[in-house]
Coordinates of C-alpha atoms in Angstrom, one line a residue:
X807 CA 11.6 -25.1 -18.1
X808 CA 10.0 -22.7 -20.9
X809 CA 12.1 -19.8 -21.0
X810 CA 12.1 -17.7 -23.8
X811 CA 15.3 -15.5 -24.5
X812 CA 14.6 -12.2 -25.7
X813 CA 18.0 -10.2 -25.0
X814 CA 21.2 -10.6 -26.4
X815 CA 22.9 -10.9 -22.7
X816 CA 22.7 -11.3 -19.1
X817 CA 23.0 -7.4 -19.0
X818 CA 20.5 -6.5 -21.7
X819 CA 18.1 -9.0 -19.7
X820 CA 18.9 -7.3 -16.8
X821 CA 18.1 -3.6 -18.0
X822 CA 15.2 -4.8 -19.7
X823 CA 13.5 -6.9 -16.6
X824 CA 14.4 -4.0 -14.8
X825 CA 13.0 -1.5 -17.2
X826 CA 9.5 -3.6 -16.9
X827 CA 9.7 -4.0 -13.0
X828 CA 9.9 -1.0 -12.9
X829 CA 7.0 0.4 -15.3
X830 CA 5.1 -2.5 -13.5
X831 CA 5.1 -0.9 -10.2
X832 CA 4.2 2.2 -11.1
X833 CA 1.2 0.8 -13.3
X834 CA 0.3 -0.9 -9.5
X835 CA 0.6 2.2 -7.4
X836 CA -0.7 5.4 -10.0
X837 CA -4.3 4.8 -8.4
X838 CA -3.0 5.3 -4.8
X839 CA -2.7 8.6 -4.9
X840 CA -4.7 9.3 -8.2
X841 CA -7.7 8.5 -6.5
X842 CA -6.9 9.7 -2.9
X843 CA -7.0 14.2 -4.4
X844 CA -9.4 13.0 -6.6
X845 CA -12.1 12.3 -3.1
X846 CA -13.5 15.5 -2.8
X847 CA -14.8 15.3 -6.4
X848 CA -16.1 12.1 -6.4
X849 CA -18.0 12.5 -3.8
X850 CA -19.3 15.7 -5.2
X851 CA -20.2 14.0 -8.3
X852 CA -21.2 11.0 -6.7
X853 CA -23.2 12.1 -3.8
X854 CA -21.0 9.3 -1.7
X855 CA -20.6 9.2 1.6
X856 CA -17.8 9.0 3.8
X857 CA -17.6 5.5 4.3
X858 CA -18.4 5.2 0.8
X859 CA -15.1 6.8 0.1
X860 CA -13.5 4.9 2.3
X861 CA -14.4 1.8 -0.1
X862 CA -13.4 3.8 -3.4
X863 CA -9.8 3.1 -1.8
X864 CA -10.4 -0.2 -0.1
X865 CA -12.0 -1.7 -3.0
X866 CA -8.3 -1.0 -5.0
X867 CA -6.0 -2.4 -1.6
X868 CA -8.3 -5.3 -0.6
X869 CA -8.1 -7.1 -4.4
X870 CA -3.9 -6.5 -3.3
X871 CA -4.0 -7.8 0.3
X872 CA -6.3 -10.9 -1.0
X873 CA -5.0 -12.3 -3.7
X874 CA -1.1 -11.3 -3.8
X875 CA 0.2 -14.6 -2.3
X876 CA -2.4 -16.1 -4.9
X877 CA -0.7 -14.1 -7.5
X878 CA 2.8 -15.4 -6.3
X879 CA 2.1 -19.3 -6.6
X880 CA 0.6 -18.8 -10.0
X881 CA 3.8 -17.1 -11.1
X882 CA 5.3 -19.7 -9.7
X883 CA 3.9 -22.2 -11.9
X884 CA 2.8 -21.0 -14.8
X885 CA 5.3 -18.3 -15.2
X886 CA 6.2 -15.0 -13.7
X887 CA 5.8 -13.1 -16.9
X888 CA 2.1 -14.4 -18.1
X889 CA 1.0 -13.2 -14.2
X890 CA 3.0 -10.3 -15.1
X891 CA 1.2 -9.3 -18.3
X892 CA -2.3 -10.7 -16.7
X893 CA -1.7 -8.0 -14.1
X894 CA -1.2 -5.2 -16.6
X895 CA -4.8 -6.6 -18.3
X896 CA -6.5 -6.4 -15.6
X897 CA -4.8 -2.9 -14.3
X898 CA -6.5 -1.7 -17.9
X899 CA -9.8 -3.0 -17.6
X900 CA -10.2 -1.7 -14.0
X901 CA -9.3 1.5 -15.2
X902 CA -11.7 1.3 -18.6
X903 CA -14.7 0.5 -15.7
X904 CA -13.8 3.0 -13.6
X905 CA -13.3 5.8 -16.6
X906 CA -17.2 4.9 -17.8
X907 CA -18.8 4.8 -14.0
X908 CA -21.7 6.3 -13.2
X909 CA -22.1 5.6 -9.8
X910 CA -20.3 4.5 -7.0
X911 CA -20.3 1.5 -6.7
X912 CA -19.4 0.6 -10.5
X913 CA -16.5 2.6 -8.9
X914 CA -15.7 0.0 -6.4
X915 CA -16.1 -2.5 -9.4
X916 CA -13.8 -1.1 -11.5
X917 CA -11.5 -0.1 -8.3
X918 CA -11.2 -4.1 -7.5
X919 CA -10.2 -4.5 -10.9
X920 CA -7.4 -2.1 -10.8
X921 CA -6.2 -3.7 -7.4
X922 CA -6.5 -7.7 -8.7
X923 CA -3.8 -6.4 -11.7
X924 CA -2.0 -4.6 -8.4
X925 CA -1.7 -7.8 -6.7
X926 CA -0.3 -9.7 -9.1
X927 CA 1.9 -6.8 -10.1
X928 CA 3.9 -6.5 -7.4
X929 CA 5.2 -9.9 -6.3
X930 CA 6.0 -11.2 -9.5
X931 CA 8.1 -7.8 -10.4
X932 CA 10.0 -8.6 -7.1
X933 CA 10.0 -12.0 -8.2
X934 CA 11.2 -11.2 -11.7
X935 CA 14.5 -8.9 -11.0
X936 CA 15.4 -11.5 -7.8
X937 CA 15.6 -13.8 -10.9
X938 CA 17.3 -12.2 -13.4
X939 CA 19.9 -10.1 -10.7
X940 CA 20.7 -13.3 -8.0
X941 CA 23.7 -11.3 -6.2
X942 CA 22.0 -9.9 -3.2
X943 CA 24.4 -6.6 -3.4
X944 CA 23.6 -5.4 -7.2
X945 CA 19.7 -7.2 -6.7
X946 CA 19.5 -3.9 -3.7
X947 CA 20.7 -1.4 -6.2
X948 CA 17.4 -3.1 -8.6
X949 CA 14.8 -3.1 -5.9
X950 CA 15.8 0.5 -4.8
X951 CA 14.8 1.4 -8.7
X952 CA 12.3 -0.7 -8.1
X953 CA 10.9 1.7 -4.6
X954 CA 11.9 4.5 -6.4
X955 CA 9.8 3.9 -9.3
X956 CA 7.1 3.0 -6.9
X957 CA 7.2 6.4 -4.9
X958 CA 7.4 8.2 -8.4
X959 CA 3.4 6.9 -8.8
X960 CA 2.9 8.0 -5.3
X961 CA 4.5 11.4 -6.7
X962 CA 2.9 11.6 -10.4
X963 CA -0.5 10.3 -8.9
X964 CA -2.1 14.1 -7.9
X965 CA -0.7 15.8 -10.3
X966 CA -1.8 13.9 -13.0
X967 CA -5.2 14.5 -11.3
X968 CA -5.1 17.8 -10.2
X969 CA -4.2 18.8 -14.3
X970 CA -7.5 16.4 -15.3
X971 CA -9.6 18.0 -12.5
X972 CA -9.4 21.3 -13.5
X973 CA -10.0 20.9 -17.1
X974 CA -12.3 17.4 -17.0
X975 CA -14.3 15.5 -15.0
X976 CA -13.2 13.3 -11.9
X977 CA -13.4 9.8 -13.9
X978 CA -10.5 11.1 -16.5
X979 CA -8.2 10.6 -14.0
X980 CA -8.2 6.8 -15.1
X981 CA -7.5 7.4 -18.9
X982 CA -3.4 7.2 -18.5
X983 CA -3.3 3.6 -17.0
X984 CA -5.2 2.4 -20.2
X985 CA -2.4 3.0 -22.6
X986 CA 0.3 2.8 -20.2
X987 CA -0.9 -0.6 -19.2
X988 CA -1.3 -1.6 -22.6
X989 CA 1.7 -0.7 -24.2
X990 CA 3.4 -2.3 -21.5
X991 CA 1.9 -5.7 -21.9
X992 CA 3.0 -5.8 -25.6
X993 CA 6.2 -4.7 -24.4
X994 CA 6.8 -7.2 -21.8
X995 CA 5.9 -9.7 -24.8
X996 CA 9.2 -9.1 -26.4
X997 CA 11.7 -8.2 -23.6
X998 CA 10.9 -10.2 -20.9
X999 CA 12.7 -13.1 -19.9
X1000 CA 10.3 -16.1 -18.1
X1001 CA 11.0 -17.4 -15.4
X1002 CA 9.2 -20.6 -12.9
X1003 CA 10.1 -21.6 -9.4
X1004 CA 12.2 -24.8 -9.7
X1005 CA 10.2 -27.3 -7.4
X1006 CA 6.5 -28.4 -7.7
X1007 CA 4.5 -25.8 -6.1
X1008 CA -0.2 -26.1 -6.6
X1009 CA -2.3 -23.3 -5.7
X1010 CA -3.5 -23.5 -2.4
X1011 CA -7.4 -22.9 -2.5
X1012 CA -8.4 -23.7 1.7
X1013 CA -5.4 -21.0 2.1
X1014 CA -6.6 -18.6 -0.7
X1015 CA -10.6 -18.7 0.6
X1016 CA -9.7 -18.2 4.4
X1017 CA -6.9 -15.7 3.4
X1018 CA -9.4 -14.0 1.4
X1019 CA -12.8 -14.4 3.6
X1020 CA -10.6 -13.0 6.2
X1021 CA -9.2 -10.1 5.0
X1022 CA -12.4 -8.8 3.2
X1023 CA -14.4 -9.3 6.2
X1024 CA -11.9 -7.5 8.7
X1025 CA -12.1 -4.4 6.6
X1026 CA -15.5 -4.6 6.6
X1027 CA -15.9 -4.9 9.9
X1028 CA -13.5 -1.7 10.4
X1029 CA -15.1 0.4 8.2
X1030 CA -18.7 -0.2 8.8
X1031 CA -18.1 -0.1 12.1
X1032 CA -16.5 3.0 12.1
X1033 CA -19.3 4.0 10.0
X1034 CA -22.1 2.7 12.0
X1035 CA -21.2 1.3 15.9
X1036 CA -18.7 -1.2 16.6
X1037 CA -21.2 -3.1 18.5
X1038 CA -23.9 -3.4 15.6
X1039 CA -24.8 -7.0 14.5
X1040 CA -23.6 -7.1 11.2
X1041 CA -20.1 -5.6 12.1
X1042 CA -20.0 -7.9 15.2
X1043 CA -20.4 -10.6 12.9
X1044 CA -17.9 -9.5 10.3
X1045 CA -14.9 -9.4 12.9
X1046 CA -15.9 -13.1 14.0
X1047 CA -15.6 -14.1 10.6
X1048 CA -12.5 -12.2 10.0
X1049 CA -10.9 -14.3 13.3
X1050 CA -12.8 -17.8 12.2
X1051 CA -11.1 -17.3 8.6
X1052 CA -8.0 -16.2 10.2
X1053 CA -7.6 -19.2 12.1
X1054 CA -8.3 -21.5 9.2
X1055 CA -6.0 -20.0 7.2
X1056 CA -3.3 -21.0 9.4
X1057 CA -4.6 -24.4 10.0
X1058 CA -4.5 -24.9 6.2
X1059 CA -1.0 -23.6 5.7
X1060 CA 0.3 -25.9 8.5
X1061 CA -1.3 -28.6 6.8
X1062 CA -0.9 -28.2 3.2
X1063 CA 1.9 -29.6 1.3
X1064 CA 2.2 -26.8 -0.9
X1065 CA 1.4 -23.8 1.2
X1066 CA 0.1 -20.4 -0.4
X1067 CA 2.6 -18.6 2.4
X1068 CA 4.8 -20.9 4.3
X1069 CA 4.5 -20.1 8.0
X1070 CA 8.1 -21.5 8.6
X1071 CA 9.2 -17.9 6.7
X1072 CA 8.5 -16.6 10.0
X1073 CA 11.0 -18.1 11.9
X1074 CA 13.7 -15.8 10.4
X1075 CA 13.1 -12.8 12.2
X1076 CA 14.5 -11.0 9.4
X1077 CA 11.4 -11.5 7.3
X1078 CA 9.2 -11.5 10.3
X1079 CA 10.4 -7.8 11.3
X1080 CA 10.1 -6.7 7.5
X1081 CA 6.5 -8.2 7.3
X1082 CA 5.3 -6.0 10.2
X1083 CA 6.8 -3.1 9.5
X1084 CA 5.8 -3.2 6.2
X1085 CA 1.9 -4.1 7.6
X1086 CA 2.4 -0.9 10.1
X1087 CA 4.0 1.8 7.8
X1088 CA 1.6 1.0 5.2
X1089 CA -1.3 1.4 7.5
X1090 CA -0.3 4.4 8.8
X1091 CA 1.2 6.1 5.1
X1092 CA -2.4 4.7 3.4
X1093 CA -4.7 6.2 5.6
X1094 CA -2.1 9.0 5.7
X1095 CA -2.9 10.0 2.4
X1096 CA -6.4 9.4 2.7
X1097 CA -6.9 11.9 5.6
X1098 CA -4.8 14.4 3.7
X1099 CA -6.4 14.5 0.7
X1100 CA -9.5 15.2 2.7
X1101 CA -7.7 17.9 4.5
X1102 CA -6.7 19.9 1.8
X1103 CA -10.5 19.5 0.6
X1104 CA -12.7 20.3 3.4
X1105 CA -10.5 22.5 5.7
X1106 CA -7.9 24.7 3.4
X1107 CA -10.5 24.4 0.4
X1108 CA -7.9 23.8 -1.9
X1109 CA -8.8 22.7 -5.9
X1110 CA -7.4 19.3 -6.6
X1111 CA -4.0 20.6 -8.1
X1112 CA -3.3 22.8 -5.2
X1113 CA -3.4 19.4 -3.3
X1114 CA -1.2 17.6 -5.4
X1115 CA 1.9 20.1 -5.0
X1116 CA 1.4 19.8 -1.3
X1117 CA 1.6 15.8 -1.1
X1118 CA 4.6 16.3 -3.9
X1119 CA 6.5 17.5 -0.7
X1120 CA 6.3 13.8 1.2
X1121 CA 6.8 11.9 -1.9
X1122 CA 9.3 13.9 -3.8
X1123 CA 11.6 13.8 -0.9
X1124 CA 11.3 10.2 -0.6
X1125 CA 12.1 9.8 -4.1
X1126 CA 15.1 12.1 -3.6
X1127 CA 16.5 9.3 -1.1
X1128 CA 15.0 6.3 -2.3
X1129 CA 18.4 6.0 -4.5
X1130 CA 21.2 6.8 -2.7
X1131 CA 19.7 4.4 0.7
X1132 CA 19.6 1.5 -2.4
X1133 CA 23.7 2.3 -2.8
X1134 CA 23.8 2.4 0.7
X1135 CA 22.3 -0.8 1.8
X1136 CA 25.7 -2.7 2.0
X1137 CA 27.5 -0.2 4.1
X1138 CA 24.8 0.0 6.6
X1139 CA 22.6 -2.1 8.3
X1140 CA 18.8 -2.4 7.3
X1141 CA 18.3 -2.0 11.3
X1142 CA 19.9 1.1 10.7
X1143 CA 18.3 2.5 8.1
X1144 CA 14.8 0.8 8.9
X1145 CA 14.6 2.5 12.8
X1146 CA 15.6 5.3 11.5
X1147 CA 13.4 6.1 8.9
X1148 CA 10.7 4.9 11.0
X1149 CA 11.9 7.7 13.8
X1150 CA 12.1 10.5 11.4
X1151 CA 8.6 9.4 9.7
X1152 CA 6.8 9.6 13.4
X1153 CA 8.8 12.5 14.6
X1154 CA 6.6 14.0 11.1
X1155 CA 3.7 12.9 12.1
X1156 CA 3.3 13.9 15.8
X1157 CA 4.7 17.6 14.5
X1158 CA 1.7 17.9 12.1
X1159 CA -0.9 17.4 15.2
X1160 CA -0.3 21.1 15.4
X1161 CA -1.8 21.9 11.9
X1162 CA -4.9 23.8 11.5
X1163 CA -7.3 25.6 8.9
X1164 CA -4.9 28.6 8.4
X1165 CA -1.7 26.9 8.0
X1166 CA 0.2 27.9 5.2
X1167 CA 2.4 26.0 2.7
X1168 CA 5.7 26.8 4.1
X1169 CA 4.9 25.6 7.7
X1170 CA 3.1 22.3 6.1
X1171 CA 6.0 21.6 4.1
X1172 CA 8.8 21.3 6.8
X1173 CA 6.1 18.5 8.4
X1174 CA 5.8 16.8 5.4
X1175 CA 9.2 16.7 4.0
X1176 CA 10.7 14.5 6.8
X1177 CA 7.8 12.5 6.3
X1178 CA 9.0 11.7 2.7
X1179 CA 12.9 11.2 3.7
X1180 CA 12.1 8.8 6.5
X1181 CA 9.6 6.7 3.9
X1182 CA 12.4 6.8 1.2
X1183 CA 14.9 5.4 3.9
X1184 CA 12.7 2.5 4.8
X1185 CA 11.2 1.1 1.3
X1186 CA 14.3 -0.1 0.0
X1187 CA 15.9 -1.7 2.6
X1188 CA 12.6 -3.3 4.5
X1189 CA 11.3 -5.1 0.5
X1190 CA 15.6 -6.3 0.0
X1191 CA 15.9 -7.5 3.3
X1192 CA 12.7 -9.8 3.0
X1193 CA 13.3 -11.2 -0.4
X1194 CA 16.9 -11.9 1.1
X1195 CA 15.9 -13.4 3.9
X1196 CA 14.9 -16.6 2.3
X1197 CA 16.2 -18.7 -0.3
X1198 CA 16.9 -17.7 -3.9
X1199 CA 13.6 -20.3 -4.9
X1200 CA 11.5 -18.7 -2.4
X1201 CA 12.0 -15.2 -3.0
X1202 CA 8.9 -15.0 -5.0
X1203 CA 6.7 -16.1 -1.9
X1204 CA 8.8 -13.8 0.8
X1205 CA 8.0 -11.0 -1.7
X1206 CA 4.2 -12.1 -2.0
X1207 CA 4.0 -12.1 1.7
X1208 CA 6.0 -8.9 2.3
X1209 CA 3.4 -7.3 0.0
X1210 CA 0.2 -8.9 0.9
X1211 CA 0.9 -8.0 4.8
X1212 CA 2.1 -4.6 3.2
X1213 CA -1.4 -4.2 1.7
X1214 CA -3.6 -5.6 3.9
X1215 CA -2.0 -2.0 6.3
X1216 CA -3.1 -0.7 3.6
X1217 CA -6.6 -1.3 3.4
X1218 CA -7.1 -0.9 7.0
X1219 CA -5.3 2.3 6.4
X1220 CA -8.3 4.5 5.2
X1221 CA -10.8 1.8 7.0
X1222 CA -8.9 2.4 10.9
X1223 CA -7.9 6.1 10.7
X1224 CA -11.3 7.1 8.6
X1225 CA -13.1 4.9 11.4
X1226 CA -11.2 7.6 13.9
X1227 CA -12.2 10.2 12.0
X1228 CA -15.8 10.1 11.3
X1229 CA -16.1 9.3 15.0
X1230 CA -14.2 12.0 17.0
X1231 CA -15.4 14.5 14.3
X1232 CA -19.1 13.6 14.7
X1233 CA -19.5 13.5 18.6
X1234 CA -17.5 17.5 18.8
X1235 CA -19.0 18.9 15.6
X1236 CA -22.9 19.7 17.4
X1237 CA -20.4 21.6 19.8
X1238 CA -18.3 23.3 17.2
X1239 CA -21.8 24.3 15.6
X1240 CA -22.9 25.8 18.9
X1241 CA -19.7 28.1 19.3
X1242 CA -20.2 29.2 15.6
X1243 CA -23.2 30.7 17.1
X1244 CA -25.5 27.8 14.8
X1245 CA -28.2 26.5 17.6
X1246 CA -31.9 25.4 17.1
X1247 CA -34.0 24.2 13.7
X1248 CA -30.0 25.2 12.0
X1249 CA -27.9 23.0 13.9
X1250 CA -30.2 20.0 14.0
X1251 CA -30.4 20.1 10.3
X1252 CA -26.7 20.0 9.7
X1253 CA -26.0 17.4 12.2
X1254 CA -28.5 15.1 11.0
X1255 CA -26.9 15.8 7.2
X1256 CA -23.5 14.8 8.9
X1257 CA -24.6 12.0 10.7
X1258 CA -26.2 10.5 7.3
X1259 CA -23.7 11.6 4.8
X1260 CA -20.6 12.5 6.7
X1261 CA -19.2 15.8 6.9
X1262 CA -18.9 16.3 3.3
X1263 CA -22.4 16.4 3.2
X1264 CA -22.5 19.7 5.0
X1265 CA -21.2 21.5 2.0
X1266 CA -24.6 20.5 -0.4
X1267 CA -26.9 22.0 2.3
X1268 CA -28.4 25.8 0.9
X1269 CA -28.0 27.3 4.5
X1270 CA -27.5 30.6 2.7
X1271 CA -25.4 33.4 5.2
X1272 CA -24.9 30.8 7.6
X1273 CA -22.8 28.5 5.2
X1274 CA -19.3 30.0 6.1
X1275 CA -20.0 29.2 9.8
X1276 CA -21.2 26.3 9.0
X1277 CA -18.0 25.0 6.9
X1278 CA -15.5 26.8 9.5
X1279 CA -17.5 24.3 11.8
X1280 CA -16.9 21.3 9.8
X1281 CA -13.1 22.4 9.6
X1282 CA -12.3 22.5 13.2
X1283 CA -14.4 19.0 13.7
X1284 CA -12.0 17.8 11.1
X1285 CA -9.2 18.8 12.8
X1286 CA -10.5 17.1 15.9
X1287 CA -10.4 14.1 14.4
X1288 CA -7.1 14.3 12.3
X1289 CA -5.2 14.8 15.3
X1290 CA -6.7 12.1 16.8
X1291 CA -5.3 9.8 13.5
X1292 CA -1.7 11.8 13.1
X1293 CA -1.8 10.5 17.2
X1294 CA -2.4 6.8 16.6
X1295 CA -0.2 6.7 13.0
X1296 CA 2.6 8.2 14.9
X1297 CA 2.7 5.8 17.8
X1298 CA 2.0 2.9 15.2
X1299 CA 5.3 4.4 13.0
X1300 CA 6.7 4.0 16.3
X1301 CA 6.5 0.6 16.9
X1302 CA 7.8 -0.3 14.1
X1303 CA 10.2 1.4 15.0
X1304 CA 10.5 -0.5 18.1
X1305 CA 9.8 -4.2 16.3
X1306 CA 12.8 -3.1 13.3
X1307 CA 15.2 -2.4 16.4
X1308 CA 14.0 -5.7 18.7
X1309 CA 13.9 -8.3 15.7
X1310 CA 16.3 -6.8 13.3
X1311 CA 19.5 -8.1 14.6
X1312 CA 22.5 -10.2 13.7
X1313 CA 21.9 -13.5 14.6
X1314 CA 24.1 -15.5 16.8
X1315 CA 26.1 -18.5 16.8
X1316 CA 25.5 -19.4 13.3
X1317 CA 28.5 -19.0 11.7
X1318 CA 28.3 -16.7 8.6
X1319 CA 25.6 -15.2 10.3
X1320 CA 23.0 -17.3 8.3
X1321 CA 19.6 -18.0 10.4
X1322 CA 18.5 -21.8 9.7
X1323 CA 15.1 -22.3 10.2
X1324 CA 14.3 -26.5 9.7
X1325 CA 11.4 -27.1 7.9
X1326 CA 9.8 -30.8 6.2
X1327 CA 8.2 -31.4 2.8
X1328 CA 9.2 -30.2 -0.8
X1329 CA 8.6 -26.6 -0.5
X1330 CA 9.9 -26.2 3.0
X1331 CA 13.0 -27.9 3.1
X1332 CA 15.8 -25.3 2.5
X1333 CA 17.7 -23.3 4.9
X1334 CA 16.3 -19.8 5.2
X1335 CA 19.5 -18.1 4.8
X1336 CA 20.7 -14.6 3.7
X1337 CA 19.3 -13.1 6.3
X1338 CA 22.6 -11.5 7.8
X1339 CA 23.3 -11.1 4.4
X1340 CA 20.8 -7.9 4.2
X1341 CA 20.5 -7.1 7.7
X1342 CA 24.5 -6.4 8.4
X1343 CA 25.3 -6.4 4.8
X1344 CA 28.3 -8.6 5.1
X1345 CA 27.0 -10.8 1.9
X1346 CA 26.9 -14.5 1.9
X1347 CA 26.0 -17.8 0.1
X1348 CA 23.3 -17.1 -2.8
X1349 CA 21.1 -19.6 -3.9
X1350 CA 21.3 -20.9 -7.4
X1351 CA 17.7 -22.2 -6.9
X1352 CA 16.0 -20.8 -9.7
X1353 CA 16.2 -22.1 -13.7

């Protein structure tokens, strides 16, 4: 094993693994949210439409969904801390593209970029602290650090860009990951402890080409369709590619003796509950973020800054919580604390289906601030209880598969609910025209602009006196369709709700509560253990698998 030892003790290695997991994650997630208030003024600058915006944030999350369980078997092998550094390279270099773009697709370029350093960001800082902390009770104080620090990008992310916005242009907003990133490598260089999976693992290329076709091509299909018509060739033929490549992936990870993702992590419903709910929350919270930006844009016509304090509500409250739930997590149960976070997040979201143009701060914020405690109750306690659901030498793959499920939500996020949107929006804004009192030569012009460029478009058109009833239009079509999405993301928070409550339970009649799952070959052959370990928090036997 090449390790390289540059703390003094197991508790300076600790603090400084932390201290980089942590820095890590927030070099990963600062883009999220960076980019989402920053929409308005892209596509201002840009001239993009809406479903070109919808790939400004899919062409960050689908790089993450793709090539995270990648990311994982080449920390694996080669080292957790080279893929860690690598990541912060190519978080850097995305964000160098993106700063010097002068169009929208070098956007997406630099955007993909920014997402490939994501993915392999985020397993292998998981993957890191599982090392360096192996008892499961202080390793749930680490990872809720570890959500914390990950909610504090969430949090930073719009005001960071509302400040740039209203002193620079839009493309600014990338200059901070740069240095950040940077700096971080060279410190990771010295304080960093490596760190391989003990048995013989190979990348997986059939698994990482269908995993990869498939993804790509289902968010394609989503977004264009959304964009276009769901029966239109090309989108037709992107979803049949997206099941073809589905299907092969799972035939190649069956077959393969070194699987990318072994499908025998499913069996512990432990990991399979946290997988979901991670895929659903994310989906919802993504496209979430994407709808709100938008909202605060097109309908209040709030500035970029304005915006930021707004989302601030939703993820300073669930950094407020993300800390003490991390101390809590061994005197209540993850089902607990999973459910109910997922309750109180959809409980949020159905109450803001009653927002409209004129609603002020005050009656926004007690929306969104149960929003933010219910995500800060389930971050911690859904990422712990999958990497402890598996054995100590395959935490780096349950947290590679906890976060590529977690980011493929993601990237349908923004592709589903902005699908949702531009449709419900279109077919009622010609109506919403007519009771403005817009008819005729006026309203045919608009629509057509909104059909082309989405409703952003409305806002370039000279339509002199009529342009306030023309944007008040464009408001309440907005509205038409973000109820629609708060709808569907509530019911989905919901159901994970339902799957944390159905799956997420003590197993019986095995003992210490440990769920044995059999499996054959070299990576497949341990126990999947630990899982009552994190779901009741009544501990257990931790693997010493790792060197």
């Amino acid at each position: 094993m090449n390790v390289t030892t540059p703390a003094s003790g197991p508790a300076d290695r600790r603090a400084a693994t932390l201290v980089m997991a942590c820095l890590g994650v927030f070099v990963a997630y600062l883009p999220v949210t960076t980019v989402a208030v920053s929409l308005p003024a892209v596509q201002s600058a840009l001239g993009a439409t809406t479903a070109q915006l919808s790939w400004v944030q899919d062409a960050f999350v689908l790089p993450m969904a793709a090539f995270i369980l990648t990311a994982g078997v080449v920390g694996d092998v080669h080292g957790r801390k080279k893929v860690f550094q690598a990541g912060l390279l190519f978080s850097a270099a995305g964000a160098a593209v993106a700063l010097a773009a002068q169009s929208v697709q070098v956007l997406w370029v630099g955007q993909a970029l920014a997402g490939l350093g994501a993915a392999t960001l985020l397993p292998t800082t998981l993957a890191l602290i599982s090392h360096a902390v192996p008892d499961h009770r202080e390793r749930g104080k680490f990872i809720g650090l570890w959500a914390t620090s990950l909610m504090a990008a969430l949090a930073v992310g719009p005001i960071v860009a509302g400040v740039i916005l209203d002193h620079f242009a839009w493309r600014w907003i990338y200059l901070l990951a740069i240095p950040v990133s940077l700096l971080a490598t060279v410190f990771a260089a010295r304080l960093l402890t490596d760190s391989r999976a003990p048995h013989e693992r190979r990348l997986d290329w059939p698994g990482q080409i269908t995993a990869t076709v498939a993804v790509t091509a289902l968010v394609y299909g989503v977004i264009e369709g959304g964009a276009d018509s769901f029966t239109a060739p090309k989108v037709l033929a992107a979803l049949a590619v997206a099941v073809v490549s589905g299907v092969g992936f799972v035939l190649a990870e069956r077959r393969s003796d070194s699987p990318m993702l072994d499908l025998a992590l499913f069996r512990s419903p432990a990991f399979t509950a946290t997988t979901l709910v991670a895929m659903i929350t994310f989906l919802g919270l993504i496209g979430f973020f994407f709808l709100l930006s938008l909202y605060f844009g097109l309908v209040q016509q709030l500035d970029t800054l304005q915006a930021a304090w707004r989302m601030l509500v939703v993820t300073g409250c669930a950094i407020l919580v993300g800390g003490p739930v991390g101390r809590l997590m061994h005197r209540v149960s993850a089902r607990v604390l999973i459910t109910g976070g997922l309750l109180v997040v959809s409980a949020s979201l159905f109450a803001l289906v009653g927002v409209d143009a004129d609603t002020s701060f005050a009656a926004l914020a007690w929306r969104l601030a149960p929003l933010g405690l219910g995500l800060g109750a389930v971050m911690t306690p859904m990422t712990a209880t999958a990497v402890a659901s598996v054995p100590h030498h395959l935490a780096g793959m349950a947290a590679a598969g906890n976060n590529a499920f977690r980011q493929l939500g993601g990237a349908l996020g923004p592709a589903v609910l902005g699908a949702l949107l531009t449709t419900r929006a279109l077919d009622s804004f010609p109506g919403h025209l007519a009771d403005a009192g817009l008819t005729g030569a006026t309203r045919e012009r608009i629509v057509t602009a909104a059909d082309h460029g989405g409703l952003g478009a409305v806002a370039g058109l000279d339509l002199g006196a009529d342009t306030g009833r023309a944007m008040g239009a464009v408001g309440e079509a907005f509205l038409d369709g973000l109820r629609l999405c708060l709808t569907v993301a509530g019911s989905l928070t919901l159901l994970a709700a339902v799957v944390a409550v159905v799956l997420l339970r003590r197993p019986r009649g095995t003992g210490a509560g440990h769920t044995q799952v059999a499996a054959s070959g070299r990576t497949r052959g341990a126990a999947l253990d630990e899982v009552a370990a994190a779901v009741s928090g009544t501990g257990g036997s931790e693997g010493r698998g790792e060197e």
